[in-house]
Tab-separated table of C-alpha atoms in Angstrom:
chain	number	residue	atom	x	y	z
A	1	MET	CA	0.030	0.009	-0.100
A	2	PRO	CA	1.093	3.256	-0.991
A	3	ILE	CA	1.906	6.434	1.532
A	4	THR	CA	-0.567	8.957	1.527
A	5	ILE	CA	0.029	11.623	3.512
A	6	ASN	CA	-3.777	13.717	3.468
A	7	GLY	CA	-4.219	17.446	2.887
A	8	ASN	CA	-5.595	17.523	6.638
A	9	GLY	CA	-1.804	16.023	7.876
A	10	THR	CA	-2.825	11.923	7.584
A	11	ILE	CA	-0.188	9.429	6.701
A	12	THR	CA	-1.597	6.123	5.125
A	13	GLY	CA	0.041	3.387	3.949
A	14	LEU	CA	2.728	3.507	7.525
A	15	SER	CA	3.059	-0.440	8.383
A	16	VAL	CA	4.034	-1.610	11.874
A	17	GLY	CA	7.600	-0.709	11.921
A	18	GLY	CA	7.611	1.356	9.383
A	19	LEU	CA	9.796	4.477	10.765
A	20	PRO	CA	13.398	3.938	11.155
A	21	ASN	CA	14.780	3.491	14.482
A	22	GLY	CA	15.567	6.328	16.568
A	23	ILE	CA	13.626	8.944	14.597
A	24	VAL	CA	10.885	8.929	17.410
A	25	ASP	CA	12.451	10.554	20.170
A	26	THR	CA	10.693	11.838	23.527
A	27	ASP	CA	10.351	15.054	22.485
A	28	THR	CA	7.741	13.235	19.708
A	29	LEU	CA	6.132	11.379	22.435
A	30	ALA	CA	2.707	13.817	24.782
A	31	ASN	CA	3.163	13.987	28.069
A	32	ASN	CA	1.861	10.758	29.635
A	33	ALA	CA	1.419	8.841	26.358
A	34	VAL	CA	3.548	5.526	27.744
A	35	THR	CA	1.542	3.879	30.619
A	36	SER	CA	2.333	1.647	33.185
A	37	ALA	CA	1.721	-1.278	31.003
A	38	LYS	CA	3.845	-0.223	28.161
A	39	SER	CA	6.985	0.701	30.588
A	40	VAL	CA	9.574	-1.439	30.879
A	41	LEU	CA	10.756	-1.144	35.141
A	42	ASP	CA	13.367	-3.240	35.925
A	43	GLU	CA	12.565	-5.259	39.682
A	44	GLY	CA	14.270	-3.076	42.122
A	45	LYS	CA	14.010	0.330	40.425
A	46	VAL	CA	12.018	3.347	43.149
A	47	VAL	CA	9.029	3.982	40.908
A	48	GLN	CA	7.620	6.453	43.160
A	49	PHE	CA	8.500	7.940	46.564
A	50	LYS	CA	6.598	10.059	49.083
A	51	ALA	CA	7.602	11.876	52.322
A	52	PHE	CA	6.280	12.414	55.449
A	53	ASN	CA	6.784	14.242	58.903
A	54	THR	CA	4.795	14.818	61.966
A	55	PHE	CA	5.840	17.480	64.908
A	56	THR	CA	2.577	16.497	66.804
A	57	ALA	CA	3.663	15.578	70.460
A	58	VAL	CA	1.685	12.698	72.188
A	59	GLU	CA	1.562	11.789	75.404
A	60	PHE	CA	0.306	8.655	76.800
A	61	ASN	CA	0.799	7.274	80.615
A	62	SER	CA	-0.783	3.953	80.102
A	63	GLY	CA	-2.170	0.931	77.349
A	64	ASP	CA	-0.357	2.639	74.400
A	65	ALA	CA	-1.181	5.106	71.434
A	66	LEU	CA	-1.131	6.137	67.817
A	67	THR	CA	2.509	8.732	67.697
A	68	GLY	CA	1.320	10.845	65.205
A	69	LEU	CA	4.133	9.511	62.412
A	70	ALA	CA	1.860	7.968	59.171
A	71	GLY	CA	1.306	8.061	55.679
A	72	SER	CA	0.413	6.640	51.900
A	73	ILE	CA	1.088	5.866	48.555
A	74	THR	CA	-1.105	4.556	45.497
A	75	PRO	CA	0.531	1.843	44.126
A	76	THR	CA	0.581	1.676	40.195
A	77	SER	CA	0.778	-2.571	40.540
A	78	SER	CA	0.219	-5.364	42.262
A	79	SER	CA	3.128	-7.310	42.507
A	80	ASN	CA	5.446	-4.176	43.749
A	81	LYS	CA	6.675	-3.815	47.033
A	82	ILE	CA	7.206	-1.007	49.278
A	83	PHE	CA	9.563	-0.177	50.919
A	84	VAL	CA	8.722	1.931	53.887
A	85	LEU	CA	11.719	3.964	56.046
A	86	ALA	CA	10.904	5.269	59.761
A	87	ASN	CA	12.834	7.221	62.491
A	88	GLN	CA	10.645	8.385	65.350
A	89	TRP	CA	11.541	9.711	67.860
A	90	VAL	CA	10.865	9.085	71.736
A	91	TRP	CA	11.325	9.770	75.094
A	92	SER	CA	10.303	8.070	77.747
A	93	ASP	CA	10.455	9.029	81.811
A	94	THR	CA	10.173	6.828	84.812
A	95	GLY	CA	9.644	8.056	88.638
A	96	SER	CA	11.214	8.148	92.124
A	97	SER	CA	9.177	4.610	92.542
A	98	GLU	CA	9.180	2.823	89.383
A	99	THR	CA	12.048	0.479	88.564
A	100	ARG	CA	11.256	0.228	84.218
A	101	TYR	CA	10.521	2.455	81.287
A	102	GLY	CA	10.943	2.447	78.163
A	103	PRO	CA	8.501	2.681	74.428
A	104	ALA	CA	8.611	-0.536	72.396
A	105	LEU	CA	7.002	0.472	68.632
A	106	TRP	CA	5.827	-1.125	65.387
A	107	LEU	CA	4.430	-0.498	62.053
A	108	GLN	CA	1.479	-1.223	61.055
A	109	ARG	CA	-0.696	-0.847	58.216
A	110	SER	CA	-4.042	-0.703	56.150
A	111	THR	CA	-5.575	-1.200	53.212
A	112	ASN	CA	-8.847	0.692	53.556
A	113	ALA	CA	-8.434	3.585	55.294
A	114	THR	CA	-8.616	7.323	54.330
A	115	ALA	CA	-6.863	8.253	56.755
A	116	TYR	CA	-4.186	7.504	59.729
A	117	ASN	CA	-6.771	7.381	62.829
A	118	ASN	CA	-9.555	4.617	61.028
A	119	GLY	CA	-10.078	1.699	58.753
A	120	ASP	CA	-8.587	-2.160	59.721
A	121	TRP	CA	-5.101	-3.001	60.426
A	122	SER	CA	-2.362	-5.291	60.393
A	123	ASN	CA	0.676	-4.813	62.577
A	124	LEU	CA	3.739	-5.822	60.694
A	125	SER	CA	5.597	-8.019	62.531
A	126	ASP	CA	5.502	-11.739	63.416
A	127	SER	CA	1.895	-12.151	65.740
A	128	GLY	CA	1.913	-8.267	67.183
A	129	ALA	CA	5.419	-7.848	68.029
A	130	LYS	CA	6.619	-4.811	69.560
A	131	THR	CA	9.709	-4.639	67.718
A	132	TRP	CA	11.972	-1.679	67.556
A	133	GLY	CA	12.374	1.096	70.724
A	134	TRP	CA	14.003	0.919	74.330
A	135	ASN	CA	13.454	-0.817	77.545
A	136	ASN	CA	15.496	0.838	81.223
A	137	SER	CA	16.771	-0.247	84.052
A	138	ASN	CA	16.123	2.370	86.834
A	139	SER	CA	16.752	1.307	90.359
A	140	ASN	CA	14.640	4.009	91.674
A	141	ASN	CA	15.244	7.422	91.059
A	142	SER	CA	13.409	9.225	88.270
A	143	GLU	CA	14.843	9.377	85.180
A	144	SER	CA	14.480	9.893	81.397
A	145	PHE	CA	15.839	9.353	77.443
A	146	GLU	CA	14.774	10.009	74.272
A	147	LEU	CA	15.831	9.243	70.839
A	148	MET	CA	14.989	8.279	67.274
A	149	ALA	CA	14.544	5.205	66.457
A	150	PRO	CA	16.181	4.114	63.155
A	151	PHE	CA	13.172	2.449	61.094
A	152	MET	CA	12.926	-0.155	59.014
A	153	GLN	CA	9.825	-2.663	56.617
A	154	TYR	CA	10.039	-4.123	53.211
A	155	ASP	CA	6.233	-5.326	52.567
A	156	ASN	CA	4.207	-6.803	50.028
A	157	PRO	CA	0.191	-5.212	50.299
A	158	ASN	CA	-0.313	-6.518	47.330
A	159	THR	CA	-2.888	-3.945	45.337
A	160	THR	CA	-3.588	-0.474	43.775
A	161	ASN	CA	-5.507	0.557	46.564
A	162	LEU	CA	-4.245	2.913	48.518
A	163	VAL	CA	-2.408	1.645	51.538
A	164	TRP	CA	-2.164	3.369	54.408
A	165	TYR	CA	1.437	2.942	57.127
A	166	ARG	CA	1.000	4.535	60.826
A	167	MET	CA	3.094	4.372	63.408
A	168	LYS	CA	2.455	2.555	67.536
A	169	ALA	CA	3.755	3.072	70.698
A	170	THR	CA	3.546	0.768	73.796
A	171	ARG	CA	5.628	1.001	77.681
A	172	PHE	CA	7.601	-1.387	77.816
A	173	THR	CA	6.230	-2.348	81.277
A	174	ALA	CA	4.018	-1.149	83.209
A	175	ASN	CA	6.385	0.706	85.450
A	176	THR	CA	6.741	3.613	83.002
A	177	SER	CA	5.341	7.385	84.120
A	178	TRP	CA	5.431	8.664	80.375
A	179	VAL	CA	5.902	8.115	76.938
A	180	LYS	CA	6.025	10.644	75.231
A	181	CYS	CA	6.908	11.135	70.557
A	182	GLN	CA	7.415	14.228	68.559
A	183	ASP	CA	6.533	17.932	70.065
A	184	ALA	CA	7.361	21.133	68.185
A	185	SER	CA	11.238	20.983	68.197
A	186	ARG	CA	11.382	17.102	67.245
A	187	GLY	CA	9.677	15.911	64.744
A	188	SER	CA	9.441	12.155	63.349
A	189	PHE	CA	9.473	11.000	59.439
A	190	MET	CA	8.434	8.388	57.220
A	191	TYR	CA	9.537	7.748	53.437
A	192	LEU	CA	6.467	5.239	50.786
A	193	MET	CA	9.005	4.072	47.600
A	194	GLU	CA	7.177	1.919	45.812
A	195	ILE	CA	10.122	-0.992	43.924
A	196	ALA	CA	9.620	-2.640	41.037
A	197	ALA	CA	8.850	-5.985	40.999
């Protein structure tokens, strides 16, 4: 079939692969012309990166609490992984009659939440174990300690829906007086990266 250039700018008769190699470059393609299905990403490459932080103080002296550190990301492929990096600032103290103090912290995930304080959440640790933090001994003296606790998690949410991650904290023992997360000058930070699989 002969190649025909019509008066309206339409070219007909061009077969698949008929253009010479290298003739179509990046500038030729329209913005967003290549969908994720047509784009080949090598395994292990970062598809998207999102950063979150909070400087809002959270204090408690019983049970556990959300620290306020949370973030969300929408994976572009259900087979991709999410790499979570977090730095959680925590402070704990104990009274003069108490012998232990320190917080435990762990990460949770939800695939149906619309905010960090709702939805159905699952613990991303073995049997919901408190996976990081510290627990100090105290010889019945008032003491306090603060720490910027680092955390990493490689997760497979297996969805292309919005995925939320959040941090929780609890007291290691009932003898801990107070646990505090963040204040106006000491923030906590979370970074979410979608990794091609």
